[in-house]
Coordinates of N, CA and C and ligand atoms in Angstrom, one line a residue:
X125 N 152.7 -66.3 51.5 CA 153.9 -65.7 52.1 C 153.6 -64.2 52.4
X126 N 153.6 -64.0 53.6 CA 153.0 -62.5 54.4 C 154.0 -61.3 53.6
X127 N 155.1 -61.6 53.6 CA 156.4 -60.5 53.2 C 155.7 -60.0 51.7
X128 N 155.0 -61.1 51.1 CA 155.4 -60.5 49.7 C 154.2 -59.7 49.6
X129 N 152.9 -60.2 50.3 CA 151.9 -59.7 50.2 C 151.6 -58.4 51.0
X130 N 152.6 -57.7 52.0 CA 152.8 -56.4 52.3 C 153.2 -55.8 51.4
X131 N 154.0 -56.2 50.7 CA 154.7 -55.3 49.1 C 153.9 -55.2 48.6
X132 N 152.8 -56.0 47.8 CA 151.9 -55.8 47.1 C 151.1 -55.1 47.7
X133 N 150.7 -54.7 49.1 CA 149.7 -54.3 49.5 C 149.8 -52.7 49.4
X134 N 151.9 -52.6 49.9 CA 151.9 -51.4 50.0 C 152.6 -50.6 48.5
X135 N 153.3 -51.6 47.6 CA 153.7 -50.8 46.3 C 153.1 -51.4 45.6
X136 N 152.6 -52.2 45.5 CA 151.7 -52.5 44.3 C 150.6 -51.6 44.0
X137 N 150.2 -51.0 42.0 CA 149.1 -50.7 42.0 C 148.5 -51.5 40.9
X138 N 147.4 -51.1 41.5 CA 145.9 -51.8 40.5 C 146.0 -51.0 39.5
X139 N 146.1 -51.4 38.2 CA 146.0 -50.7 37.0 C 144.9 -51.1 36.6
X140 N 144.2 -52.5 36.4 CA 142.6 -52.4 36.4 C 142.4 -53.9 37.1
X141 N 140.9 -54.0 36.7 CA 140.7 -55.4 37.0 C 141.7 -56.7 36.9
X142 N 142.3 -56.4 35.4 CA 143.3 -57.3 35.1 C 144.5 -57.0 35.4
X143 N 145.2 -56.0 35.8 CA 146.9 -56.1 35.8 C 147.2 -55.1 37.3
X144 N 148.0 -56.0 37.5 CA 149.2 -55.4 38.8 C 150.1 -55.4 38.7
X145 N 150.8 -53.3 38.8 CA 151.8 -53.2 38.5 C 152.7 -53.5 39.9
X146 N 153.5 -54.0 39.6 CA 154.9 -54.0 40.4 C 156.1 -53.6 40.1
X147 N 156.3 -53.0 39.6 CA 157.7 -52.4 38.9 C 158.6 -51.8 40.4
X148 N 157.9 -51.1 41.7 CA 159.2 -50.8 42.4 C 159.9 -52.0 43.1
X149 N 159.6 -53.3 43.1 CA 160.4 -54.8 43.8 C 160.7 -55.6 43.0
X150 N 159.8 -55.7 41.5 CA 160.2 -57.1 41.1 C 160.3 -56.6 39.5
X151 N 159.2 -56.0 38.6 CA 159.1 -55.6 37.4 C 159.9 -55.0 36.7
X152 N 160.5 -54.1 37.7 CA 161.8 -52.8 36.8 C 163.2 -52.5 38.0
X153 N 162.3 -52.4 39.5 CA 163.2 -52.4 40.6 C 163.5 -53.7 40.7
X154 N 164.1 -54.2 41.7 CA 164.1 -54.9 42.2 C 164.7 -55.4 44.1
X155 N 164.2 -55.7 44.8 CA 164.2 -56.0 46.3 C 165.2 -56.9 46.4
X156 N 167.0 -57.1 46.7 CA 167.4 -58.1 46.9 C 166.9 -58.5 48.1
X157 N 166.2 -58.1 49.3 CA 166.0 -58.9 50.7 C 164.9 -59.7 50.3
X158 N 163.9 -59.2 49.3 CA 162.8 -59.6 49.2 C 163.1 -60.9 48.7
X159 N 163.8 -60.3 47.6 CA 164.3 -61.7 46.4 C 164.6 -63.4 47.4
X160 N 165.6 -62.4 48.2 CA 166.2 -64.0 48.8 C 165.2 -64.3 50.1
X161 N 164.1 -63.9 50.5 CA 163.1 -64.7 51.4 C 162.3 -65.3 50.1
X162 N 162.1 -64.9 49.2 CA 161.4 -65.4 48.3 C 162.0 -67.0 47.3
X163 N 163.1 -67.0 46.9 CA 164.3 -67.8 47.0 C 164.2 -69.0 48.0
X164 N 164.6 -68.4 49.5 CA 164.0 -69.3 50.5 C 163.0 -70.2 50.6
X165 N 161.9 -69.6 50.7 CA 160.5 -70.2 50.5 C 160.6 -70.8 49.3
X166 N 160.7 -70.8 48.2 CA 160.6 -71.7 47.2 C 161.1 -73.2 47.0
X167 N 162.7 -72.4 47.7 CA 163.3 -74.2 47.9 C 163.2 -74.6 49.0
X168 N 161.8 -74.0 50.3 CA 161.4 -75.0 51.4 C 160.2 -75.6 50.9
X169 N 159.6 -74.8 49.8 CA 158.4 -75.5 49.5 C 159.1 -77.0 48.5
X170 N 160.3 -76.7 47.7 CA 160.4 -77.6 46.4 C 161.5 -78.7 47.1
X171 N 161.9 -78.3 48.2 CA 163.3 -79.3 48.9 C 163.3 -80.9 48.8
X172 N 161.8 -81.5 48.5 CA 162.1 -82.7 48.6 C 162.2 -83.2 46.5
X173 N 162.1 -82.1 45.9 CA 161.1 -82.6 44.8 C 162.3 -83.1 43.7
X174 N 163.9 -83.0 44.2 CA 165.2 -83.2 43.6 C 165.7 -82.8 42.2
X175 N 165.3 -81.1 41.8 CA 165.2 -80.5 40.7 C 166.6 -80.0 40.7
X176 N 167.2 -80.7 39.2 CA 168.3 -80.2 39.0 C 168.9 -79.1 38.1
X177 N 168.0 -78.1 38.0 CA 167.8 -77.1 37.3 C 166.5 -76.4 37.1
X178 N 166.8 -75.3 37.5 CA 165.2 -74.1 37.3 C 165.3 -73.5 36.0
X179 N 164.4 -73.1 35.8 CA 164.2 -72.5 34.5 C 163.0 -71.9 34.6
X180 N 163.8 -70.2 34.4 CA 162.6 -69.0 34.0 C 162.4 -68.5 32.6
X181 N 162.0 -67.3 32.5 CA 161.8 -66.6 31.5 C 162.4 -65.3 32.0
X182 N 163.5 -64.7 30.9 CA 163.8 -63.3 31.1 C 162.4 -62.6 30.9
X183 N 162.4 -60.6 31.2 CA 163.6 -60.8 32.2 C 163.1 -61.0 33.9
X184 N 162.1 -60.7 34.0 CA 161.5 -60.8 35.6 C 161.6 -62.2 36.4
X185 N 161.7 -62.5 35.6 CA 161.9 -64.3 36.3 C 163.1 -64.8 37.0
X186 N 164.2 -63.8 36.5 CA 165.6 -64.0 36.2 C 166.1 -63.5 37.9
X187 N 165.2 -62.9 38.6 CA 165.9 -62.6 40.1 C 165.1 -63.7 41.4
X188 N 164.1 -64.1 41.2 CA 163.4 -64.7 42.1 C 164.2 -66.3 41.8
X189 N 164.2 -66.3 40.6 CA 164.8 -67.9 40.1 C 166.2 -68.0 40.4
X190 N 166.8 -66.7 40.3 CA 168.7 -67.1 41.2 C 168.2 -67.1 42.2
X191 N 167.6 -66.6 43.1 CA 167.8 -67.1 44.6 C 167.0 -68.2 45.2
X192 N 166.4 -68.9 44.3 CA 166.2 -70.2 44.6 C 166.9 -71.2 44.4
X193 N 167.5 -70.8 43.2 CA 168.6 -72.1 42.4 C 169.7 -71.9 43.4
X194 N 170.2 -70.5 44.3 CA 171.0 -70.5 45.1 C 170.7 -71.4 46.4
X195 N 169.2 -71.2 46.2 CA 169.1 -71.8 48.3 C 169.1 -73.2 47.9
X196 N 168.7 -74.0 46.8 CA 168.3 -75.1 46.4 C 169.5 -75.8 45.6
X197 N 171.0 -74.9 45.8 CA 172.4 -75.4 45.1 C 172.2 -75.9 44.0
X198 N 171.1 -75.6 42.9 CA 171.5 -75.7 41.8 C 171.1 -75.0 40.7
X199 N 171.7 -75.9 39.2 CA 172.0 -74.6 38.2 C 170.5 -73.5 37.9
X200 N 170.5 -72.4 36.9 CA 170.0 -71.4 36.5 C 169.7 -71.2 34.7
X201 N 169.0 -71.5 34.6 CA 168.8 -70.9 32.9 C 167.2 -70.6 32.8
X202 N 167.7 -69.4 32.0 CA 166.3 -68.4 31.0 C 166.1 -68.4 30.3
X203 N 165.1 -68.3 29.4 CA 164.8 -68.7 27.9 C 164.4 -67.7 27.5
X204 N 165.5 -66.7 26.5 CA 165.1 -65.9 26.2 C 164.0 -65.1 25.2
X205 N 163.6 -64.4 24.9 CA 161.9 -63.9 24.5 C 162.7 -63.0 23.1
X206 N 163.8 -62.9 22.8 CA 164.7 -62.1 21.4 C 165.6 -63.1 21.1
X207 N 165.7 -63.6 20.0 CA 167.6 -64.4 19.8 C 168.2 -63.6 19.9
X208 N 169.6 -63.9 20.4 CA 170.8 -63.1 20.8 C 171.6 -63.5 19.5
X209 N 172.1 -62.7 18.9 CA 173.4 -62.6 17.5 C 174.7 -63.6 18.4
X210 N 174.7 -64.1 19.9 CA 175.5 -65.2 19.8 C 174.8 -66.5 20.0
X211 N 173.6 -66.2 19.7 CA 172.4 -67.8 20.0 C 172.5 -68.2 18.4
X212 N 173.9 -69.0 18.3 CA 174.0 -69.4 17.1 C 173.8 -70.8 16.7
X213 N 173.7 -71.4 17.9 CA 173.6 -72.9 17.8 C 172.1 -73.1 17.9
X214 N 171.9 -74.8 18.0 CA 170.5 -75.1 18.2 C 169.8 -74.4 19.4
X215 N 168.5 -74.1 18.6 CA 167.5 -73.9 19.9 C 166.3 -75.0 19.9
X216 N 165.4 -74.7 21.6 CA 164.4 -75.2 21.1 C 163.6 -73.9 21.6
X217 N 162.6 -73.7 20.7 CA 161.6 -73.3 20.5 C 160.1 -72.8 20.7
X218 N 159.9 -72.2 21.3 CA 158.0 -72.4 21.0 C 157.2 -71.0 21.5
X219 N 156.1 -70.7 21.1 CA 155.4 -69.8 20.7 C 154.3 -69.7 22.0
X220 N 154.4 -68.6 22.6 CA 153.5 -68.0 23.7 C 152.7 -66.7 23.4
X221 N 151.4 -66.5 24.2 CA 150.6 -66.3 23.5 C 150.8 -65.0 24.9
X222 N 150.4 -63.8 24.5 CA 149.9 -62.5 25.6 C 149.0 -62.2 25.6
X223 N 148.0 -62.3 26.8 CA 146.5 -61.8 26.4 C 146.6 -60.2 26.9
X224 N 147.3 -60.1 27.6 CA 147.6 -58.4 27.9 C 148.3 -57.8 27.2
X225 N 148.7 -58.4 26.3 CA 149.3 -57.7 25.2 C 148.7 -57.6 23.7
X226 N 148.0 -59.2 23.8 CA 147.5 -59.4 22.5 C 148.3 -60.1 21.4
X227 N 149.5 -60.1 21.8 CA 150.7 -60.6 20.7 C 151.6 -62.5 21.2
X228 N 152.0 -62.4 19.9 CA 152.8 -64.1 20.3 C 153.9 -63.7 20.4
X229 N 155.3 -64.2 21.3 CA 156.4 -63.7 21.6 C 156.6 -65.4 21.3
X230 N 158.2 -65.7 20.7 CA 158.7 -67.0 20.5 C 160.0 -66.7 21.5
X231 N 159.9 -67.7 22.4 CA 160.7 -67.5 23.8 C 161.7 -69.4 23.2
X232 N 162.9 -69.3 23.9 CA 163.7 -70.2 23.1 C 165.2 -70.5 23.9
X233 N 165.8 -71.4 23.9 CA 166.4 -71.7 24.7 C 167.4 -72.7 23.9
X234 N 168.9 -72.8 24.2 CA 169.8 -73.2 23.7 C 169.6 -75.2 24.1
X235 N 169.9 -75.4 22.9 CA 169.8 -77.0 23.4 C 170.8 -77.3 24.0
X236 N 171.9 -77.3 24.1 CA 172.9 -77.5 25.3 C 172.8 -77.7 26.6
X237 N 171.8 -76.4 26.8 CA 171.5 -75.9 28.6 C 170.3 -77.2 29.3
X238 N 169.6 -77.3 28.0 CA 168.6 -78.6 28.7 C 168.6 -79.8 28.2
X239 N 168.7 -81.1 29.2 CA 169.2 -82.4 29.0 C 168.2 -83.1 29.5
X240 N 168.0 -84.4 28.9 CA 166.8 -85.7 29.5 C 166.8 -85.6 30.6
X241 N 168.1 -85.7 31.1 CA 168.8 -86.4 32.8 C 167.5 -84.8 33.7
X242 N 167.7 -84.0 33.1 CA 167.1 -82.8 34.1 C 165.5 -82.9 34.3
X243 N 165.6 -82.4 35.8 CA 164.7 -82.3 36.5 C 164.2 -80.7 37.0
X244 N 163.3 -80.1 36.0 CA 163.0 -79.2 36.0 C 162.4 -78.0 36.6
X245 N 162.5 -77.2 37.5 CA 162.0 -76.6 38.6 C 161.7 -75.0 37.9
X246 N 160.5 -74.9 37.5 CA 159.9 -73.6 36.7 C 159.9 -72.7 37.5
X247 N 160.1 -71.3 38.2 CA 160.0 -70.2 38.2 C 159.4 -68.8 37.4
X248 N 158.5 -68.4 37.6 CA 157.9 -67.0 37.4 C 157.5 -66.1 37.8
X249 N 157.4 -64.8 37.4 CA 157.2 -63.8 38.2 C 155.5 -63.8 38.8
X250 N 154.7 -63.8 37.6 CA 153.2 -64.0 37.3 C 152.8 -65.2 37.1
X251 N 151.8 -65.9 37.1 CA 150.7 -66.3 36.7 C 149.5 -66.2 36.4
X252 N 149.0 -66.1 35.1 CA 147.6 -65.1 35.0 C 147.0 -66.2 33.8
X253 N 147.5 -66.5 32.5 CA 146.3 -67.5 31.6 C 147.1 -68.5 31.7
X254 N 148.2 -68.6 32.0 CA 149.1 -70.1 31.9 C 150.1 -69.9 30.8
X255 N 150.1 -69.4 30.1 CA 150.5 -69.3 28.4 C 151.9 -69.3 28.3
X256 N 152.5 -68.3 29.5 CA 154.3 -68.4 29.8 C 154.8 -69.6 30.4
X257 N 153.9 -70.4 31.5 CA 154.1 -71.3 31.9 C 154.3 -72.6 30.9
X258 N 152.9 -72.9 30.2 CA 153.0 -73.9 29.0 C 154.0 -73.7 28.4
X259 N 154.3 -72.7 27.5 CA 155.7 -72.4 26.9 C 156.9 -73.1 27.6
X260 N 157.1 -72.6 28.9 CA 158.5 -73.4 29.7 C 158.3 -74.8 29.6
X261 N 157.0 -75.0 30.0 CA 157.2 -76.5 29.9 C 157.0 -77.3 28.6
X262 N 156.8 -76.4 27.5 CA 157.3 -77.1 26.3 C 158.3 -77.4 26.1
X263 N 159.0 -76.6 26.3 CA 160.9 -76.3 26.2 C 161.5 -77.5 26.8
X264 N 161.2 -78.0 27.9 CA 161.7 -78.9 28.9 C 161.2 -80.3 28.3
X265 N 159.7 -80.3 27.7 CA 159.7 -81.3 27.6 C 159.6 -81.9 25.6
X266 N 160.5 -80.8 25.1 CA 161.0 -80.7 24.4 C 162.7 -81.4 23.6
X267 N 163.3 -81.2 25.3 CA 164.9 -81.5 25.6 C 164.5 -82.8 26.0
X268 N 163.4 -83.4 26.4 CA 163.2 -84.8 26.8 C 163.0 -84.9 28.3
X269 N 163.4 -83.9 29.0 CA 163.6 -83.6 30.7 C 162.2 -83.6 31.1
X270 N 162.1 -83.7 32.6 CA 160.7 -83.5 33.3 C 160.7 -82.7 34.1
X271 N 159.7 -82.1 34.6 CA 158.8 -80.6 35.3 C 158.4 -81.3 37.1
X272 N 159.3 -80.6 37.3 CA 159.4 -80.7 39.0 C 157.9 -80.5 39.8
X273 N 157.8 -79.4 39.2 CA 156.9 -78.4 39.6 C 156.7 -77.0 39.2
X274 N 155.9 -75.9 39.3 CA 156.0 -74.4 38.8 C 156.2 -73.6 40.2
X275 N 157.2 -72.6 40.5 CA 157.4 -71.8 41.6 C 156.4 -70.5 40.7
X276 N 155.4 -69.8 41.4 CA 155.0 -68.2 41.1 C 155.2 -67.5 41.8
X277 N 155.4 -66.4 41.8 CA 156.0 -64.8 43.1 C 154.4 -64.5 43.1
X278 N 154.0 -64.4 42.0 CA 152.3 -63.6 42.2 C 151.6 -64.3 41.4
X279 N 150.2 -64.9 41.6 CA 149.5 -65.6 41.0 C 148.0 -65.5 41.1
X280 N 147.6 -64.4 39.8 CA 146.4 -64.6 40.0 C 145.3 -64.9 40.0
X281 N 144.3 -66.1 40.8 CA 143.8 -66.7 41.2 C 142.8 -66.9 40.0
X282 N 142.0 -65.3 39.8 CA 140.8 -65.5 39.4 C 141.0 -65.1 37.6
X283 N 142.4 -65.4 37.7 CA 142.4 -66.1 35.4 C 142.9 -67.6 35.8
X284 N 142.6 -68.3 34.4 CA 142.9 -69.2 34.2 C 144.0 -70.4 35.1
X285 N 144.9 -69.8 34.8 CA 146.3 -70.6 34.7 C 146.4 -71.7 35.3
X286 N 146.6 -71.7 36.7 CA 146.4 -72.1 37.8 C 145.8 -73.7 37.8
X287 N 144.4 -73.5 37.5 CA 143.8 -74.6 37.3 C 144.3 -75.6 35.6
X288 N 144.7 -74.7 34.9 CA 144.8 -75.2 33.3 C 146.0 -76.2 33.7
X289 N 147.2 -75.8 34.7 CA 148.4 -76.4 35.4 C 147.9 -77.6 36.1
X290 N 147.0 -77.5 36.8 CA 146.5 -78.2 37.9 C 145.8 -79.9 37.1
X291 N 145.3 -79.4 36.2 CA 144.2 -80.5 35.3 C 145.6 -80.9 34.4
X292 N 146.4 -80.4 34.2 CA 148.0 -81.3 33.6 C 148.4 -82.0 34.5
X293 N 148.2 -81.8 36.1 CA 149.3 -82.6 37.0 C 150.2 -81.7 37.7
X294 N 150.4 -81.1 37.4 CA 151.6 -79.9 37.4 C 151.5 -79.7 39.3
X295 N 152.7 -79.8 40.2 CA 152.4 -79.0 41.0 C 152.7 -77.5 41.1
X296 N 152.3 -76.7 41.8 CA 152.1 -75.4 42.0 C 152.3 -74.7 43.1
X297 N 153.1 -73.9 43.1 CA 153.5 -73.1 44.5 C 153.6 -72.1 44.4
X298 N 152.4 -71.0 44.9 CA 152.4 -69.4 44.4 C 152.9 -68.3 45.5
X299 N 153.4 -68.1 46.0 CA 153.7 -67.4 47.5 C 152.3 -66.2 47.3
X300 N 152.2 -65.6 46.6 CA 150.7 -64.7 46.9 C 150.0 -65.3 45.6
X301 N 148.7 -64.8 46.2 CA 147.4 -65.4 45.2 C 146.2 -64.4 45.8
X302 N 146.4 -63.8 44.3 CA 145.3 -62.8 44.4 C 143.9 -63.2 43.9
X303 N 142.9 -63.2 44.8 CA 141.4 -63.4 44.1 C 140.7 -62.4 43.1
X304 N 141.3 -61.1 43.7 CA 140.5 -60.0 42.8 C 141.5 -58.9 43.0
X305 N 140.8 -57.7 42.0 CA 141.7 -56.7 42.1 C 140.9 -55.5 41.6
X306 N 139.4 -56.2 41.9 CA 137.9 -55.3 41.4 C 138.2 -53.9 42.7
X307 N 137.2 -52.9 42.1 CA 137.5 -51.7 43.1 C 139.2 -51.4 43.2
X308 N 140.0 -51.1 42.3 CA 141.3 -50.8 42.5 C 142.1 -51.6 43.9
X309 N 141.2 -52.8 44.2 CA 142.1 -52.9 45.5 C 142.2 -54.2 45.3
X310 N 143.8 -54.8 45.7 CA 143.7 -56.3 46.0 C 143.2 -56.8 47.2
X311 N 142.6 -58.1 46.7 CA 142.1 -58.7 47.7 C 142.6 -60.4 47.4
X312 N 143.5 -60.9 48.5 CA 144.4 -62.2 48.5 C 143.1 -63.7 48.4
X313 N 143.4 -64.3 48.5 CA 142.6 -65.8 48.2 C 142.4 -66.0 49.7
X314 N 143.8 -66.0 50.4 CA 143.5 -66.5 51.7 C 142.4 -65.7 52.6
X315 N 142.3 -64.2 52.1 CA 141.5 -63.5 53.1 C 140.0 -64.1 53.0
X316 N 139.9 -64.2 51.8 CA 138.6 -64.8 51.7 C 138.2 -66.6 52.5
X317 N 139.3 -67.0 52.2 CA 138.9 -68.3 53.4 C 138.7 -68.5 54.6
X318 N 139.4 -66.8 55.5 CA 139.5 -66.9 57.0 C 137.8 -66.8 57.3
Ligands
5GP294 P1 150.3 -65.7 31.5 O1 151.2 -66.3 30.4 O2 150.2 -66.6 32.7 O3 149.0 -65.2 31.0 O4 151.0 -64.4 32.0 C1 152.3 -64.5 32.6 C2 153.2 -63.4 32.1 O5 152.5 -62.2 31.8 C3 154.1 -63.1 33.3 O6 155.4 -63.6 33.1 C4 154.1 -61.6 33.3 O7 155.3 -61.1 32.7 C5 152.9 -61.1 32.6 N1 151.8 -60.7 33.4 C6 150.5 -61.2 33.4 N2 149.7 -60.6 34.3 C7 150.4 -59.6 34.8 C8 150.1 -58.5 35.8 O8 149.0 -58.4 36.3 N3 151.1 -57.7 36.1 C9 152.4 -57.8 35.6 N4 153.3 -56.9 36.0 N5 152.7 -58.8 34.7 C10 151.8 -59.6 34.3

C-alpha cells in the first residue's frame, strides 16, 4: 500500500537495524485519514474471507482494527496487555514473549467477547518475531473460534514472523513490508523485486 509507505518513508525513523519508530501516525499520534484507507484496504483484501469479528491487541492495534471492523460492518475486541479492576469475570489467557524488550507480557481477553460461532480477523500494528500474533491466535483458538486470517500495518520482512504464520497456514496481509532497515534507511520488499 503506497500511502502507508510514504509515511514511513517520510516520518518514520530507523532507530537501528531492528526497530521503526512510528509514533507521529500510528504509535503515539495517530492519522485518522491514514487509519481509514488503511481500514479500507484491509477489508478489500479480507472481503470474501466472512470474519465476524477482529481482534487486536491494545493499544496500537486498537485504530487500524476499528476502521476495518467499520469498512467490513463488523464487531471490534482487544485483548488487553494489564487486567482491568472491572476484568472480573473469566478470561482467557496467554503469555507473549518481547524480543525488543526482552520481557513476557500476559495479554487476555474476556470470555464473553469470544465465541466458537466466530470467525476471527487478527489485526496489528507490527509484525516482527510472530510472538503477538501467536498470542491472538491462542486466544481465539482458545474460545474454540477460527482465524480468518492476520491484517499487518507494517511487517517486517527480514524477522521471523511472517514465515512462522505462513508454515501454520495462516493467511497474511501486510500493507508495507519492509526488507531492511540496515544503513538507517528503509528499504520495502517490493523495491527489491522490481
Ligand atoms: P512480534 O511479537 O511480532 O515480535 O512483535 C510485534 C509487536 O512488537 C508489535 O505489536 C509492536 O508493538 C512491537 N514491535 C515490534 N517491532 C517493532 C518496531 O520495529 N517498531 C515498533 N514501533 N514496534 C514494534
Amino acid at each position: 500500500m503506497e500511502l502507508i509507505e510514504q509515511f514511513i518513508v517520510n516520518e518514520g525513523k530507523v532507530i537501528n537495524e531492528q526497530v521503526l519508530k512510528v509514533d507521529s501516525f500510528l504509535n503515539h499520534a495517530i492519522h485518522p485519514k491514514l487509519m481509514k484507507e488503511i481500514g479500507n484496504e484491509f477489508a478489500e483484501r479480507f472481503k470474501n474471507d466472512h470474519s465476524t469479528k477482529i481482534l487486536t491487541l491494545e493499544s496500537s492495534g486498537i485504530a487500524p482494527a476499528l476502521m476495518t471492523a467499520l469498512a467490513l460492518n463488523c464487531e471490534l475486541v482487544f485483548a488487553r496487555k494489564r487486567k482491568s479492576i472491572t476484568m472480573t469475570e473469566d478470561l482467557f489467557t496467554t503469555t507473549v514473549h518481547s524480543y525488543t524488550k526482552n520481557t513476557d507480557n500476559e495479554i487476555s481477553v474476556s470470555r464473553n467477547l469470544l465465541k466458537p460461532s466466530d470467525r476471527v480477523l487478527i489485526i496489528d500494528d507490527f509484525l516482527a518475531n510472530g510472538q503477538a500474533a501467536l498470542g491472538l491466535i491462542d486466544l481465539v483458538h482458545q474460545a474454540g473460534a477460527s482465524v480468518t486470517g492476520l491484517g499487518i500495518v507494517i511487517e517486517k520482512s527480514f524477522q521471523p514472523g511472517r514465515q512462522i504464520l505462513l508454515d501454520k497456514g495462516y493467511k497474511i496481509e501486510s500493507l508495507a513490508r519492509i526488507s531492511s532497515l540496515s544503513n538507517k534507511k528503509v528499504t520495502f520488499a517490493n523495491q527489491l523485486e522490481e
